[in-house]
CSV table of C-alpha atoms in Angstrom, one decimal:
chain,number,residue,atom,x,y,z
F,4,ALA,CA,-26.3,-87.9,-27.3
F,5,ASN,CA,-28.8,-85.1,-27.6
F,6,THR,CA,-25.9,-82.6,-27.3
F,7,THR,CA,-24.0,-84.3,-30.0
F,8,VAL,CA,-27.0,-84.3,-32.4
F,9,ARG,CA,-27.5,-80.5,-31.7
F,10,TRP,CA,-23.9,-79.7,-32.4
F,11,THR,CA,-24.0,-81.8,-35.6
F,12,MET,CA,-27.0,-79.9,-36.9
F,13,LEU,CA,-25.6,-76.5,-35.9
F,14,LEU,CA,-22.3,-77.2,-37.7
F,15,ALA,CA,-24.0,-78.7,-40.8
F,16,SER,CA,-26.4,-75.8,-41.1
F,17,CYS,CA,-23.5,-73.4,-41.4
F,18,THR,CA,-22.6,-74.7,-44.8
F,19,SER,CA,-24.2,-73.8,-46.5
F,20,ALA,CA,9.3,-69.1,-54.6
F,21,ALA,CA,7.5,-66.7,-57.1
F,22,LYS,CA,3.8,-67.1,-56.8
F,23,PRO,CA,1.9,-68.0,-60.0
F,24,ARG,CA,-1.0,-65.9,-60.9
F,25,ALA,CA,-4.5,-67.3,-60.6
F,26,THR,CA,-5.3,-69.4,-63.7
F,27,ASN,CA,-9.1,-69.1,-63.9
F,28,GLY,CA,-10.2,-66.4,-66.3
F,29,ARG,CA,-8.3,-63.5,-67.6
F,30,THR,CA,-7.3,-59.9,-66.8
F,31,ARG,CA,-7.6,-56.8,-68.8
F,32,ARG,CA,-7.0,-53.1,-68.6
F,33,THR,CA,-9.8,-50.6,-68.2
F,34,ASP,CA,-10.0,-47.3,-70.1
F,35,SER,CA,-8.3,-45.6,-67.2
F,36,GLY,CA,-5.4,-48.0,-67.3
F,37,ARG,CA,-6.3,-49.6,-64.0
F,38,ARG,CA,-5.7,-53.4,-63.8
F,39,ASP,CA,-9.1,-55.1,-64.0
F,40,VAL,CA,-9.1,-58.5,-62.2
F,41,ARG,CA,-12.5,-59.4,-63.5
F,42,MET,CA,-12.7,-63.2,-63.9
F,43,ARG,CA,-15.3,-63.8,-66.6
F,44,SER,CA,-14.7,-67.4,-67.5
F,45,THR,CA,-17.1,-69.3,-69.7
F,46,ARG,CA,-16.0,-72.6,-68.0
F,47,PHE,CA,-16.0,-73.9,-64.5
F,48,PRO,CA,-12.6,-74.3,-62.8
F,49,ALA,CA,-11.2,-77.8,-63.1
F,50,PHE,CA,-10.8,-78.2,-59.3
F,51,VAL,CA,-14.6,-77.7,-58.7
F,52,PRO,CA,-16.5,-81.1,-58.7
F,53,SER,CA,-18.2,-81.9,-62.0
F,54,ILE,CA,-21.7,-81.8,-60.6
F,55,VAL,CA,-21.3,-78.0,-60.7
F,56,GLN,CA,-22.4,-78.4,-64.4
F,57,ASP,CA,-25.9,-79.2,-63.2
F,58,LEU,CA,-26.4,-75.8,-61.4
F,59,GLN,CA,-29.3,-73.7,-62.6
F,60,GLU,CA,-29.2,-70.7,-60.3
F,61,PRO,CA,-27.4,-67.8,-62.3
F,62,TYR,CA,-25.8,-66.4,-59.2
F,63,ALA,CA,-24.4,-69.8,-58.3
F,64,LYS,CA,-23.1,-70.5,-61.8
F,65,ASP,CA,-21.4,-67.1,-62.0
F,66,MET,CA,-19.8,-67.5,-58.6
F,67,ALA,CA,-18.5,-70.9,-59.4
F,68,MET,CA,-17.0,-69.8,-62.7
F,69,ASN,CA,-15.1,-67.0,-61.0
F,70,ILE,CA,-13.4,-69.0,-58.2
F,71,CYS,CA,-9.7,-68.7,-58.4
F,72,ARG,CA,-7.1,-70.9,-56.7
F,73,GLU,CA,-3.6,-69.5,-56.2
F,74,GLU,CA,-0.6,-70.4,-54.1
F,75,ILE,CA,-0.4,-68.5,-50.8
F,76,GLU,CA,2.7,-69.1,-48.7
F,77,VAL,CA,1.8,-70.0,-45.1
F,78,GLN,CA,4.8,-70.5,-42.9
F,79,GLY,CA,6.9,-72.2,-45.5
F,80,ARG,CA,4.0,-74.1,-47.1
F,81,ASN,CA,2.5,-73.2,-50.5
F,82,VAL,CA,-1.2,-73.6,-50.0
F,83,MET,CA,-3.5,-73.5,-53.1
F,84,SER,CA,-6.0,-71.1,-51.7
F,85,SER,CA,-9.4,-70.4,-53.3
F,86,TYR,CA,-11.2,-67.1,-53.4
F,87,VAL,CA,-13.4,-64.9,-55.6
F,88,PRO,CA,-11.7,-61.6,-56.3
F,89,PRO,CA,-13.5,-58.2,-56.9
F,90,SER,CA,-14.6,-57.6,-60.5
F,91,GLY,CA,-12.4,-54.5,-60.7
F,92,ALA,CA,-14.9,-52.5,-62.7
F,93,HIS,CA,-16.9,-51.7,-59.6
F,94,VAL,CA,-14.1,-51.2,-57.1
F,95,SER,CA,-14.0,-47.9,-55.2
F,96,SER,CA,-10.5,-47.1,-54.0
F,97,ASP,CA,-11.7,-44.7,-51.2
F,98,ARG,CA,-13.2,-47.5,-49.1
F,99,PRO,CA,-11.4,-50.4,-47.4
F,100,PRO,CA,-11.6,-53.9,-48.9
F,101,LEU,CA,-14.3,-56.2,-47.6
F,102,LEU,CA,-13.3,-59.8,-47.0
F,103,LEU,CA,-16.2,-62.3,-46.7
F,104,ILE,CA,-15.6,-65.4,-44.5
F,105,HIS,CA,-18.1,-68.3,-44.7
F,106,GLY,CA,-19.3,-70.6,-41.9
F,107,PHE,CA,-18.4,-74.0,-40.8
F,108,ASP,CA,-17.6,-76.5,-43.6
F,109,SER,CA,-18.9,-74.1,-46.2
F,110,SER,CA,-17.3,-72.2,-49.0
F,111,CYS,CA,-17.2,-68.9,-50.8
F,112,MET,CA,-20.3,-70.0,-52.7
F,113,GLU,CA,-22.2,-69.0,-49.6
F,114,PHE,CA,-21.9,-65.4,-50.8
F,115,ARG,CA,-23.1,-65.9,-54.3
F,116,ARG,CA,-26.1,-63.6,-53.9
F,117,LEU,CA,-24.6,-61.0,-51.6
F,118,ARG,CA,-21.4,-60.3,-53.5
F,119,PRO,CA,-23.0,-59.0,-56.7
F,120,ARG,CA,-25.1,-56.6,-54.7
F,121,LEU,CA,-22.0,-55.4,-52.8
F,122,GLU,CA,-20.3,-54.7,-56.1
F,123,GLU,CA,-23.3,-52.8,-57.4
F,124,ARG,CA,-22.6,-50.5,-54.4
F,125,LYS,CA,-19.0,-50.1,-55.5
F,126,LEU,CA,-17.6,-52.1,-52.6
F,127,GLU,CA,-14.4,-54.1,-53.1
F,128,SER,CA,-15.4,-57.5,-51.9
F,129,TRP,CA,-13.4,-60.7,-51.7
F,130,ALA,CA,-14.9,-64.0,-50.8
F,131,PHE,CA,-12.3,-66.3,-49.2
F,132,ASP,CA,-12.2,-70.0,-48.4
F,133,LEU,CA,-10.6,-70.7,-45.0
F,134,LEU,CA,-7.9,-73.4,-44.7
F,135,GLY,CA,-9.5,-76.8,-44.7
F,136,TRP,CA,-12.9,-75.7,-46.0
F,137,GLY,CA,-14.3,-74.6,-49.4
F,138,PHE,CA,-12.0,-75.2,-52.4
F,139,THR,CA,-8.7,-74.4,-50.6
F,140,ASP,CA,-6.4,-77.4,-50.8
F,141,PRO,CA,-5.4,-78.3,-47.2
F,142,THR,CA,-2.8,-81.0,-48.2
F,143,PRO,CA,0.4,-79.0,-47.4
F,144,CYS,CA,-0.9,-78.3,-43.9
F,145,LEU,CA,-1.8,-81.9,-43.2
F,146,GLU,CA,1.6,-83.3,-44.1
F,147,THR,CA,5.1,-83.1,-42.6
F,148,CYS,CA,7.4,-80.9,-44.6
F,149,GLU,CA,10.9,-79.4,-44.5
F,150,ASP,CA,11.8,-75.7,-44.1
F,151,ASP,CA,14.5,-73.8,-46.0
F,152,GLU,CA,17.2,-75.4,-43.9
F,153,SER,CA,15.9,-79.0,-44.4
F,154,ARG,CA,14.5,-79.2,-40.9
F,155,GLU,CA,11.3,-81.2,-40.5
F,156,MET,CA,8.2,-79.3,-39.7
F,157,GLU,CA,5.2,-81.0,-38.1
F,158,PRO,CA,1.8,-80.6,-39.8
F,159,MET,CA,0.0,-77.3,-39.2
F,160,GLY,CA,-3.4,-78.9,-39.2
F,161,CYS,CA,-6.6,-77.0,-39.9
F,162,GLY,CA,-7.5,-75.8,-36.5
F,163,PRO,CA,-8.3,-72.1,-35.5
F,164,GLU,CA,-4.6,-71.0,-35.3
F,165,ALA,CA,-3.8,-72.5,-38.7
F,166,LYS,CA,-6.8,-70.9,-40.2
F,167,THR,CA,-5.8,-67.5,-38.8
F,168,LYS,CA,-2.3,-67.9,-40.1
F,169,HIS,CA,-3.7,-68.7,-43.5
F,170,LEU,CA,-6.0,-65.7,-43.5
F,171,HIS,CA,-3.2,-63.4,-42.4
F,172,ALA,CA,-1.0,-64.7,-45.2
F,173,PHE,CA,-3.8,-64.0,-47.7
F,174,TRP,CA,-4.3,-60.5,-46.3
F,175,THR,CA,-0.6,-59.9,-46.6
F,176,GLN,CA,-0.1,-61.3,-50.1
F,177,LYS,CA,-3.3,-60.5,-51.9
F,178,LEU,CA,-4.8,-57.5,-50.0
F,179,GLU,CA,-1.3,-56.0,-49.6
F,180,ARG,CA,-1.8,-55.4,-45.9
F,181,ARG,CA,-4.6,-52.9,-46.4
F,182,PRO,CA,-6.8,-52.6,-43.3
F,183,MET,CA,-10.0,-54.4,-44.2
F,184,VAL,CA,-13.6,-54.8,-43.1
F,185,LEU,CA,-13.9,-58.4,-42.1
F,186,LEU,CA,-17.3,-60.1,-42.4
F,187,GLY,CA,-17.9,-63.5,-40.8
F,188,ALA,CA,-21.1,-65.5,-41.1
F,189,SER,CA,-22.1,-68.1,-38.5
F,190,LEU,CA,-18.8,-69.9,-37.4
F,191,GLY,CA,-17.1,-67.4,-39.7
F,192,GLY,CA,-17.9,-64.8,-37.1
F,193,ALA,CA,-15.8,-66.7,-34.5
F,194,ALA,CA,-13.0,-66.9,-37.1
F,195,ALA,CA,-13.3,-63.2,-37.7
F,196,LEU,CA,-13.1,-62.4,-34.0
F,197,HIS,CA,-10.2,-64.8,-33.5
F,198,PHE,CA,-8.3,-63.1,-36.3
F,199,ALA,CA,-9.1,-59.5,-35.1
F,200,LEU,CA,-7.9,-60.3,-31.6
F,201,ARG,CA,-4.6,-61.6,-33.0
F,202,HIS,CA,-4.1,-59.1,-35.8
F,203,PRO,CA,-5.9,-55.8,-34.9
F,204,GLU,CA,-3.8,-53.9,-37.3
F,205,ALA,CA,-5.4,-55.8,-40.2
F,206,VAL,CA,-9.0,-55.1,-39.3
F,207,LYS,CA,-10.6,-51.7,-39.6
F,208,ALA,CA,-14.0,-52.9,-38.7
F,209,LEU,CA,-16.1,-56.1,-38.3
F,210,VAL,CA,-19.4,-57.4,-39.6
F,211,LEU,CA,-20.9,-60.3,-37.8
F,212,VAL,CA,-23.7,-62.1,-39.5
F,213,ASP,CA,-25.7,-64.5,-37.2
F,214,ALA,CA,-22.3,-65.2,-35.8
F,215,GLN,CA,-21.1,-67.9,-33.4
F,216,GLY,CA,-18.9,-66.5,-30.7
F,217,PHE,CA,-20.4,-67.3,-27.3
F,218,ILE,CA,-20.6,-71.1,-27.9
F,219,GLU,CA,-17.2,-72.5,-27.0
F,220,GLY,CA,-15.5,-75.1,-29.1
F,221,ILE,CA,-17.4,-77.7,-31.0
F,222,GLY,CA,-18.9,-79.7,-28.2
F,223,PRO,CA,-18.4,-83.4,-27.5
F,224,MET,CA,-17.3,-84.1,-31.1
F,225,ALA,CA,-13.9,-82.8,-30.2
F,226,THR,CA,-13.2,-85.8,-27.9
F,227,LEU,CA,-14.6,-88.5,-30.1
F,228,PRO,CA,-12.1,-91.3,-30.9
F,229,THR,CA,-10.9,-91.0,-34.5
F,230,PRO,CA,-12.9,-94.0,-35.9
F,231,PHE,CA,-16.2,-92.5,-34.5
F,232,ALA,CA,-15.3,-89.0,-35.6
F,233,LYS,CA,-14.8,-90.2,-39.2
F,234,VAL,CA,-18.3,-91.9,-39.0
F,235,GLY,CA,-19.7,-88.6,-37.8
F,236,LEU,CA,-18.1,-86.7,-40.7
F,237,GLN,CA,-19.7,-89.1,-43.2
F,238,VAL,CA,-23.0,-88.3,-41.6
F,239,LEU,CA,-22.2,-84.6,-41.7
F,240,LYS,CA,-21.9,-84.6,-45.4
F,241,SER,CA,-24.7,-87.0,-46.1
F,242,VAL,CA,-27.7,-85.9,-48.2
F,243,PRO,CA,-30.3,-86.6,-45.5
F,244,LEU,CA,-28.5,-84.5,-42.8
F,245,ARG,CA,-27.8,-81.7,-45.2
F,246,ASP,CA,-31.5,-81.7,-46.2
F,247,VAL,CA,-32.6,-81.2,-42.6
F,248,ALA,CA,-29.9,-78.5,-42.0
F,249,ASN,CA,-30.8,-76.8,-45.2
F,250,ARG,CA,-34.4,-76.4,-44.0
F,251,MET,CA,-33.2,-75.2,-40.6
F,252,ALA,CA,-31.2,-72.4,-42.1
F,253,TYR,CA,-34.0,-70.5,-43.8
F,254,PHE,CA,-37.2,-68.6,-42.8
F,255,ASP,CA,-38.9,-69.1,-46.1
F,256,LYS,CA,-38.2,-72.8,-46.5
F,257,GLU,CA,-40.4,-73.4,-49.6
F,258,LYS,CA,-38.5,-70.7,-51.6
F,259,PHE,CA,-35.0,-71.2,-50.4
F,260,ALA,CA,-34.5,-74.7,-48.9
F,261,THR,CA,-34.2,-76.3,-52.3
F,262,ARG,CA,-32.4,-79.4,-53.5
F,263,GLU,CA,-30.0,-77.2,-55.5
F,264,ALA,CA,-29.2,-75.1,-52.4
F,265,ARG,CA,-28.3,-78.3,-50.6
F,266,ASP,CA,-26.1,-79.5,-53.4
F,267,ILE,CA,-24.3,-76.1,-53.5
F,268,GLY,CA,-23.7,-76.3,-49.8
F,269,ARG,CA,-22.0,-79.7,-50.0
F,270,LEU,CA,-20.2,-79.2,-53.3
F,271,HIS,CA,-16.8,-78.8,-51.6
F,272,CYS,CA,-17.4,-82.0,-49.6
F,273,LEU,CA,-16.6,-84.0,-52.7
F,274,LEU,CA,-13.0,-82.8,-52.9
F,275,PRO,CA,-10.0,-84.9,-51.8
F,276,HIS,CA,-8.9,-84.5,-48.2
F,277,TRP,CA,-12.2,-83.1,-47.1
F,278,GLU,CA,-12.5,-85.7,-44.3
F,279,GLU,CA,-8.9,-85.2,-43.1
F,280,ALA,CA,-9.2,-81.4,-43.0
F,281,ASN,CA,-12.5,-81.6,-41.0
F,282,LEU,CA,-11.1,-84.2,-38.7
F,283,SER,CA,-8.1,-81.9,-38.0
F,284,PHE,CA,-10.5,-79.1,-37.1
F,285,MET,CA,-12.6,-81.2,-34.9
F,286,GLN,CA,-9.6,-82.5,-33.0
F,287,SER,CA,-8.3,-79.0,-32.5
F,288,GLY,CA,-11.4,-78.3,-30.3
F,289,GLY,CA,-12.6,-75.4,-32.5
F,290,TYR,CA,-12.9,-71.7,-31.7
F,291,ARG,CA,-12.9,-70.4,-28.1
F,292,VAL,CA,-13.3,-66.6,-28.2
F,293,SER,CA,-16.2,-65.8,-25.8
F,294,SER,CA,-14.0,-64.6,-22.9
F,295,ASP,CA,-12.1,-62.2,-25.2
F,296,ILE,CA,-15.0,-60.6,-27.2
F,297,GLN,CA,-15.0,-57.6,-24.9
F,298,ARG,CA,-11.5,-56.9,-26.0
F,299,VAL,CA,-12.4,-56.4,-29.6
F,300,SER,CA,-12.2,-52.6,-30.1
F,301,GLN,CA,-13.1,-52.3,-33.7
F,302,LYS,CA,-16.4,-50.8,-34.7
F,303,THR,CA,-18.7,-53.8,-35.4
F,304,LEU,CA,-22.0,-54.2,-37.2
F,305,VAL,CA,-24.0,-57.2,-35.9
F,306,LEU,CA,-26.5,-58.4,-38.4
F,307,TRP,CA,-29.1,-61.0,-37.4
F,308,GLY,CA,-32.0,-62.7,-39.1
F,309,GLU,CA,-35.1,-62.1,-37.0
F,310,GLN,CA,-36.2,-65.7,-37.5
F,311,ASP,CA,-32.9,-67.5,-36.9
F,312,ALA,CA,-33.8,-70.9,-35.6
F,313,ILE,CA,-30.2,-72.1,-35.2
F,314,LEU,CA,-28.5,-69.3,-33.2
F,315,GLU,CA,-31.2,-67.7,-31.1
F,316,PRO,CA,-31.6,-63.9,-31.3
F,317,ARG,CA,-30.4,-63.5,-27.7
F,318,TYR,CA,-26.9,-64.0,-29.0
F,319,ALA,CA,-27.3,-60.9,-31.1
F,320,THR,CA,-28.1,-58.7,-28.1
F,321,GLN,CA,-25.3,-60.4,-26.2
F,322,PHE,CA,-22.9,-59.3,-28.9
F,323,GLN,CA,-24.3,-55.8,-28.7
F,324,GLN,CA,-23.9,-55.7,-25.0
F,325,THR,CA,-20.4,-57.2,-24.9
F,326,LEU,CA,-18.6,-55.5,-27.8
F,327,PRO,CA,-17.4,-52.1,-26.8
F,328,ASN,CA,-18.4,-50.4,-30.1
F,329,ALA,CA,-21.2,-52.4,-31.7
F,330,MET,CA,-24.5,-51.6,-33.5
F,331,LEU,CA,-27.2,-54.2,-34.1
F,332,ARG,CA,-29.4,-54.4,-37.1
F,333,TRP,CA,-32.2,-57.0,-37.5
F,334,ILE,CA,-32.9,-58.5,-40.9
F,335,LYS,CA,-36.6,-59.1,-41.3
F,336,GLU,CA,-38.0,-62.3,-42.8
F,337,SER,CA,-34.7,-64.1,-42.6
F,338,GLY,CA,-33.4,-67.2,-40.8
F,339,HIS,CA,-29.7,-68.0,-40.1
F,340,VAL,CA,-28.4,-66.9,-43.5
F,341,PRO,CA,-29.6,-63.4,-44.4
F,342,HIS,CA,-26.8,-63.0,-46.9
F,343,LEU,CA,-28.6,-65.8,-48.9
F,344,GLU,CA,-32.2,-65.1,-47.9
F,345,GLN,CA,-32.2,-61.3,-47.9
F,346,PRO,CA,-29.1,-60.3,-49.8
F,347,GLU,CA,-30.5,-56.9,-50.8
F,348,ARG,CA,-31.3,-55.9,-47.2
F,349,THR,CA,-28.0,-57.3,-46.0
F,350,ALA,CA,-26.0,-55.4,-48.7
F,351,GLU,CA,-27.8,-52.2,-47.8
F,352,ALA,CA,-26.9,-52.6,-44.1
F,353,ILE,CA,-23.3,-53.3,-45.0
F,354,GLU,CA,-23.1,-50.3,-47.3
F,355,GLU,CA,-24.5,-47.9,-44.7
F,356,PHE,CA,-22.1,-49.3,-42.1
F,357,MET,CA,-19.1,-48.8,-44.4
F,358,GLN,CA,-20.2,-45.3,-45.1
F,359,SER,CA,-20.3,-44.6,-41.4
F,360,LEU,CA,-16.6,-45.5,-41.1
F,361,HIS,CA,-15.8,-42.3,-42.9
F,362,GLU,CA,-18.1,-40.1,-40.9
F,363,ARG,CA,-16.3,-37.6,-38.7
F,364,LYS,CA,-19.1,-37.5,-36.2
F,365,PRO,CA,-18.9,-40.9,-34.4
F,366,GLN,CA,-22.1,-43.0,-34.3
F,367,GLN,CA,-23.6,-43.7,-30.9
F,368,PRO,CA,-22.1,-47.1,-29.9
F,369,ASN,CA,-24.2,-50.1,-29.0
F,370,THR,CA,-27.3,-49.0,-30.8
F,371,THR,CA,-30.1,-51.1,-32.4
F,372,LEU,CA,-31.6,-50.5,-35.8
F,373,ALA,CA,-34.7,-52.0,-37.3
């Protein structure tokens, strides 16, 4: 029972044909003639739950207004996939795109404070909602469908393999197969590692932010009978549990563990099919990448909040020792989510790392920075 409670708290705390173009916002041309994909809407997208209207934090409001949802073809299924694109005005073409992956049962809103600071540094950043989480509609992957030859295809589900297929399709269709820097926060770190192991050609480098990787699967919840699992999911999205998880995630709880932070973290839980998508992930057993981490050859930046009370700092040093080409940087005065609690320091570390990718003189691998 204690193990189940621990896993529930760990996962809850991490929340925190022709293709139609995205419909939220508008595009324009810059003076140089380059297509600007800035999405400056004055309204929230219709697919975001109406309680978004109550948000007060400017970063949260801006992020929510700029979420797009667009069809991405994933093995014959058209999945309405949600993401926040780069503004366009700040994109520097001489650097690889940076794709941000949120944690367990979270959304692109997790990067609301980091993304503006990345764009100030002229980094092309995309915040992406994994299949089954965020504002991506999982329905096509939860249902039986037919292929082009009218053959029945079983549901893909929303487990790790399906999430990787979805991410690969997004990389192919939206990032146009450009090698990217893939950032994964918390369980998003396991998702990033899983993807990099299967599609190394797509990943130029990795950034792991207080990442899960050495904890296998999702614990005993994977084997719960469906009725009990559904009860557990209702607890997972409940306000009391999210309140506790919200406080666990931060170092400065008084400043950051607010009611609004909790509400932002569970905003996507109010969407249709949230329960079915999470049940599918639970029954898949979750990510199991620990035995393969040593095979990840890409240069990797490991960022870790010094006061992380969810994933102990020993995991940071374990990543540093296991990955062949890793550097570790500690983020001071931060808990489990430095991209929310210390976004300026986090953006600075990412910028320095991305600059190092262009240096001819290789950095000493497996180093530690303060």
